[in-house]
CSV table of C-alpha atoms in Angstrom, one decimal:
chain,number,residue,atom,x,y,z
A,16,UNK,CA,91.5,119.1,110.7
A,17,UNK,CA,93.5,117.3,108.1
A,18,UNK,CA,96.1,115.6,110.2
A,19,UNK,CA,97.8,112.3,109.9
A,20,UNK,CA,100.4,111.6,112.6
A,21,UNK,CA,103.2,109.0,112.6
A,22,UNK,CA,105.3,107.3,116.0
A,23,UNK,CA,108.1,107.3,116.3
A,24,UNK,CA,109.6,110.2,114.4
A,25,UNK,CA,113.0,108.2,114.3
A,26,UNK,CA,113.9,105.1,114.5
A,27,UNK,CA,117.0,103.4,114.4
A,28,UNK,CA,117.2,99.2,114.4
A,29,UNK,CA,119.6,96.3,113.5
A,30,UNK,CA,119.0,94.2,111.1
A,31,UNK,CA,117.9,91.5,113.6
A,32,UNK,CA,115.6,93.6,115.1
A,33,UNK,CA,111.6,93.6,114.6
A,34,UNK,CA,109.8,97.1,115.2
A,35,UNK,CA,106.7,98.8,114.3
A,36,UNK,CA,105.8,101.8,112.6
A,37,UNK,CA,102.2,103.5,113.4
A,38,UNK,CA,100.0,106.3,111.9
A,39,UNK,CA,96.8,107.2,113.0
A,40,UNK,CA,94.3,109.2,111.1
A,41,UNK,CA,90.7,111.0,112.3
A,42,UNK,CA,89.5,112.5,109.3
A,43,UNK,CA,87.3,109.5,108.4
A,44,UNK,CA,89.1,108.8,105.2
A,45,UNK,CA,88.7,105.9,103.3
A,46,UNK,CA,92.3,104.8,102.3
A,47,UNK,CA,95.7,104.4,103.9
A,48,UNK,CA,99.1,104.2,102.0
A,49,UNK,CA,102.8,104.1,103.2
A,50,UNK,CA,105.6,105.6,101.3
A,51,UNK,CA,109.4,105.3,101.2
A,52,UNK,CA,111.6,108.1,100.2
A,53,UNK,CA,114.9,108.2,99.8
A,54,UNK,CA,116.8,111.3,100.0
A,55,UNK,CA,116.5,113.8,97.0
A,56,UNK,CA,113.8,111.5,95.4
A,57,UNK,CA,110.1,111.5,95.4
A,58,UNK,CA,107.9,109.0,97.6
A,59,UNK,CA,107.6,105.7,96.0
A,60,UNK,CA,104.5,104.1,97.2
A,61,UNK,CA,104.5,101.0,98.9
A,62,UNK,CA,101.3,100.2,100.0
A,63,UNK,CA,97.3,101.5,99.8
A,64,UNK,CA,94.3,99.9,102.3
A,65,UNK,CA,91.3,100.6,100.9
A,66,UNK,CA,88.2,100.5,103.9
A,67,UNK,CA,90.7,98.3,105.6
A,68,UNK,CA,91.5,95.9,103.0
A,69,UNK,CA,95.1,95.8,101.3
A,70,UNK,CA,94.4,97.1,97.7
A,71,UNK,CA,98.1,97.6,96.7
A,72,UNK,CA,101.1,96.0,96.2
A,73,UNK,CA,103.9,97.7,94.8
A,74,UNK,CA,105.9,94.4,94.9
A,75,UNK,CA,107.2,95.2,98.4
A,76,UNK,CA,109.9,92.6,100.1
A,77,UNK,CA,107.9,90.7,102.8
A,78,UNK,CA,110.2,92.3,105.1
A,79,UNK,CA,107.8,94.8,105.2
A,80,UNK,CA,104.2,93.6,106.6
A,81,UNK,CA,101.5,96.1,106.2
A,82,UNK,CA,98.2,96.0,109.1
A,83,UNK,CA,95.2,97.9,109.4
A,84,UNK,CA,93.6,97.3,113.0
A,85,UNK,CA,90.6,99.6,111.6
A,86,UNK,CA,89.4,102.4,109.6
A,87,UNK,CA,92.0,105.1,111.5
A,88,UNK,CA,94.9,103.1,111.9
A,89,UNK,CA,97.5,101.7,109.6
A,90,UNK,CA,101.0,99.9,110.7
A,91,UNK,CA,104.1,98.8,108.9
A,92,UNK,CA,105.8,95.8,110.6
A,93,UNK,CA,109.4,95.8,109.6
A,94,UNK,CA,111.3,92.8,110.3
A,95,UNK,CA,115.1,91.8,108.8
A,96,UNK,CA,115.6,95.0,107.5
A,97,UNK,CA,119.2,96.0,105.2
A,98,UNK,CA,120.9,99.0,105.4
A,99,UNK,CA,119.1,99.5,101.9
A,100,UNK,CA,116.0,100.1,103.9
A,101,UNK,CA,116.8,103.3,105.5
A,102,UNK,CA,114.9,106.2,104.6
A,103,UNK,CA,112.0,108.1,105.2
A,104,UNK,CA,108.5,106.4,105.8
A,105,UNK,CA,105.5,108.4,105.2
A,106,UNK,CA,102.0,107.7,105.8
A,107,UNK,CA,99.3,109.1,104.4
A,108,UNK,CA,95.3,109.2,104.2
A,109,UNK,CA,92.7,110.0,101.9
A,110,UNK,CA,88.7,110.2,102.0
A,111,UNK,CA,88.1,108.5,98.6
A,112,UNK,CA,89.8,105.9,96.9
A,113,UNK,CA,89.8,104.6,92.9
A,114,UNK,CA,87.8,106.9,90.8
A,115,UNK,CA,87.2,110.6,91.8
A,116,UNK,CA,88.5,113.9,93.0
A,117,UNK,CA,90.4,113.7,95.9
A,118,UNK,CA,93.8,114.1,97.7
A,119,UNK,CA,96.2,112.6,100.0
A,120,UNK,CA,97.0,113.5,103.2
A,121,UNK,CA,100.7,113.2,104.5
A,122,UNK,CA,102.1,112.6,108.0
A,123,UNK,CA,105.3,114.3,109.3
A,124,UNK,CA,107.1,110.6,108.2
A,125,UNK,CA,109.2,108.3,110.1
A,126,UNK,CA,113.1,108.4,110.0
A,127,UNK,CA,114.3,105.1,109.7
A,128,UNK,CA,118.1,104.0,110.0
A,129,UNK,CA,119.0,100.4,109.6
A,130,UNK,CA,122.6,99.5,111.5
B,29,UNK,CA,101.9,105.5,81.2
B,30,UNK,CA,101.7,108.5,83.0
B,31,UNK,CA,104.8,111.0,83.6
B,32,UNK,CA,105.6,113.8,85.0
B,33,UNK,CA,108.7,116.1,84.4
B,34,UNK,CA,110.0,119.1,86.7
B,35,UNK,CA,113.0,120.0,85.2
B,36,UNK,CA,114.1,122.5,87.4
B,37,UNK,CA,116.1,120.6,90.3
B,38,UNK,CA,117.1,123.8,91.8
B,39,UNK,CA,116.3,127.4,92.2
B,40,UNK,CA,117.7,129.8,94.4
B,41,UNK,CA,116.5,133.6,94.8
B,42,UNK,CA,116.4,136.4,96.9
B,43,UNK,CA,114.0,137.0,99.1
B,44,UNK,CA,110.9,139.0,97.7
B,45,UNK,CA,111.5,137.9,94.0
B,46,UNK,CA,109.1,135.7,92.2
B,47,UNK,CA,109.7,132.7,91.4
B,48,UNK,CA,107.9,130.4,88.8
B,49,UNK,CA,108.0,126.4,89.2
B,50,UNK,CA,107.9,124.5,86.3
B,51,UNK,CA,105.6,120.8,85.8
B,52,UNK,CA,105.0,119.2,82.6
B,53,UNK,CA,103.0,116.3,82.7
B,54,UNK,CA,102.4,113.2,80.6
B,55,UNK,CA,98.7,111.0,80.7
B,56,UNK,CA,96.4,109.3,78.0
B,57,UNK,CA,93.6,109.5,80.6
B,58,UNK,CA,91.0,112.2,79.7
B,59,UNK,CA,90.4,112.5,83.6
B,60,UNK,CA,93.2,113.1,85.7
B,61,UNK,CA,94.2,115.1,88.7
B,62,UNK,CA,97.1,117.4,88.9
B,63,UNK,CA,98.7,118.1,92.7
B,64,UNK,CA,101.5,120.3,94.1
B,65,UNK,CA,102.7,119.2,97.5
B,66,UNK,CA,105.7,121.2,99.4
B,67,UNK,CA,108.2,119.3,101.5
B,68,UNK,CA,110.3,121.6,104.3
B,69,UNK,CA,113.0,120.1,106.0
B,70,UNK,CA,111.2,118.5,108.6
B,71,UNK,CA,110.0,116.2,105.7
B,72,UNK,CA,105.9,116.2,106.1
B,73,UNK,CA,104.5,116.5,102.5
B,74,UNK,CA,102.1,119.5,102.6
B,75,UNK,CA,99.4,119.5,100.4
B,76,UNK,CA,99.2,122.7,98.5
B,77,UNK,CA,96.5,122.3,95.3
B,78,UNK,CA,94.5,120.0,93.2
B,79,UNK,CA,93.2,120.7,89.6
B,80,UNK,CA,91.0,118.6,88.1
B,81,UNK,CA,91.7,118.1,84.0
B,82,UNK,CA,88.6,119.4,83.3
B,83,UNK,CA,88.7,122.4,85.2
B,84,UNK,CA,91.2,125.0,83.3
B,85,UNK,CA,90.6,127.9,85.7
B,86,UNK,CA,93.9,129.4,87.2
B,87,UNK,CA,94.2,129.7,90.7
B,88,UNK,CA,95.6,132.1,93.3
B,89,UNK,CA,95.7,131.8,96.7
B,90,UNK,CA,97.7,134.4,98.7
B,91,UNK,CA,101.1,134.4,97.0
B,92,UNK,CA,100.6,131.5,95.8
B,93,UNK,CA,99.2,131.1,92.2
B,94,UNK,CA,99.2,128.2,89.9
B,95,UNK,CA,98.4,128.1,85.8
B,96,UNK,CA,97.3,125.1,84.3
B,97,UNK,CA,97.3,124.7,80.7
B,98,UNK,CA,96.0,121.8,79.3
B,99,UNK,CA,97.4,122.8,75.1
B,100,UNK,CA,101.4,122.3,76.9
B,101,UNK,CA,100.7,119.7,79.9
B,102,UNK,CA,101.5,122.3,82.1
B,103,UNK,CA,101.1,123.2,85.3
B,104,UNK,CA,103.4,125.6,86.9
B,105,UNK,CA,103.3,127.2,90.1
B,106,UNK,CA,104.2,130.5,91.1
B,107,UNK,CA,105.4,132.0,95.0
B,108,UNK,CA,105.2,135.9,94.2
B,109,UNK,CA,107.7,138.1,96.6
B,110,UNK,CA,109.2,134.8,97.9
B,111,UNK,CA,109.8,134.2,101.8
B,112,UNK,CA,112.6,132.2,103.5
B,113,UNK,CA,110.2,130.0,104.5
B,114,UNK,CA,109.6,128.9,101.0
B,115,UNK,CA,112.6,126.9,101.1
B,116,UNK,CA,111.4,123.9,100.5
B,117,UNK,CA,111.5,120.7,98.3
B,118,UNK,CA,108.2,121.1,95.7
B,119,UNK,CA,106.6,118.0,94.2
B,120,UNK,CA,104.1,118.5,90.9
B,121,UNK,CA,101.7,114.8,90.7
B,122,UNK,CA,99.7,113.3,88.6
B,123,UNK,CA,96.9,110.9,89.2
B,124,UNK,CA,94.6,108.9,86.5
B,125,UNK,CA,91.0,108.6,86.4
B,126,UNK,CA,91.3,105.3,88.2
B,127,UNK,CA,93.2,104.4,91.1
B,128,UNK,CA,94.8,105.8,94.0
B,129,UNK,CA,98.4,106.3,92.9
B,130,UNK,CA,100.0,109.2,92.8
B,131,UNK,CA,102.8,109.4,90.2
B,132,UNK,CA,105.3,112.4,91.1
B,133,UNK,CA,107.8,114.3,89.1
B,134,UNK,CA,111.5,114.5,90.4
B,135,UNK,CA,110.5,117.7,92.9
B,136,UNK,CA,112.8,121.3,92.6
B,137,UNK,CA,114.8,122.2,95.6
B,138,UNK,CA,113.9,126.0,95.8
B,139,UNK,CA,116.4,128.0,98.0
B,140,UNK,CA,114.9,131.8,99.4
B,141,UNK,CA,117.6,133.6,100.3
B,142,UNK,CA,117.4,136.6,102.8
């Protein structure tokens, strides 16, 4: 069963505001990443955990926190978001990391609006 | 660096033509992975095919076939007697030896038509 699945599918939130966005995965895989996408582009990655440790960067603003409570679940904490920051979040998994042949697993993606 | 092109950004056809997508690809790496992914509108990125560099081997599966040739960086995908429920966004990506990041070309909108 290669499913990831993200909560909420849409979110909307002020710019004040301080949510959460989840993704859960039970295919024993090894690394987690999120993704933003804007409309009519391709994901841009944001972030990979690698057996729970952050491994990438992509020079994300802090307004973006990244947690991985264990090996099956990853979370993006957004906090003082802009309008900018709308868009399309997408999780996904994968059962190796680094070196090797392998794929990622998407999620269905989290809508996010910032008001 | 690594780079990949898909210079189709939209294709529209009738339903039960063929229809060839189009991915050229840029890497130094002498290992790499290629990938297709297909985005409908709900937005989840399904995972369609990976070919390893040193595998050359075209692939069909169902309607779906995909041609890899490593002399033109290519690797095009091909939906014979398309379906509505092609329509979709299509992604062609690249990844390195090393490392987990997937580096994707600018994706083709392809429209089925009925």
């Amino acid at each position: 069963d290669t499913e990831v699945t993200q909560t909420p599918k849409h979110l909307v939130m002020g710019m004040t505001n301080k949510k959460s966005l989840k993704c859960e995965q039970h295919m024993g895989h090894r690394a987690m990443y999120w993704y933003k996408q804007k409309a009519k582009k391709p994901p841009e990655l944001m972030f990979v955990y690698s057996y729970e440790k952050l491994s990438i960067n992509e020079s994300v603003p802090s307004r973006f926190s990244p947690e991985c409570p264990n090996s099956s679940l990853l979370n993006l904490h957004l906090h003082a978001l802009q309008p900018e920051d709308s868009a399309l979040y997408l999780c996904a998994s994968s059962p190796g990391q680094g070196k090797g042949a392998y794929e990622q697993y998407f999620g269905p993606g989290t809508r996010l609006t910032v008001t | 660096a690594q780079k990949v092109t898909q210079a189709q950004t939209e294709i529209s056809v009738v339903e039960k033509e063929d229809v060839t997508l189009d991915c050229v690809y840029e890497t130094r790496d002498t290992t790499y992975y290629l990938f297709w992914y297909k985005q409908p509108p709900s937005g989840e990125l399904v995972f369609l095919i990976r070919r390893n560099s040193f595998d050359e081997q075209n692939e069909i599966s169902g309607r779906y076939s995909w041609n890899f040739q490593k002399s033109t960086s290519s690797f095009n995908f091909t939906i014979t007697a398309s379906q509505v429920v092609d329509s979709a966004v299509y992604f062609c990506a690249l990844r390195g030896e090393y490392g987990n990041k997937l580096v994707f070309g600018a994706g083709t909108i392809l429209r089925v038509k009925s």
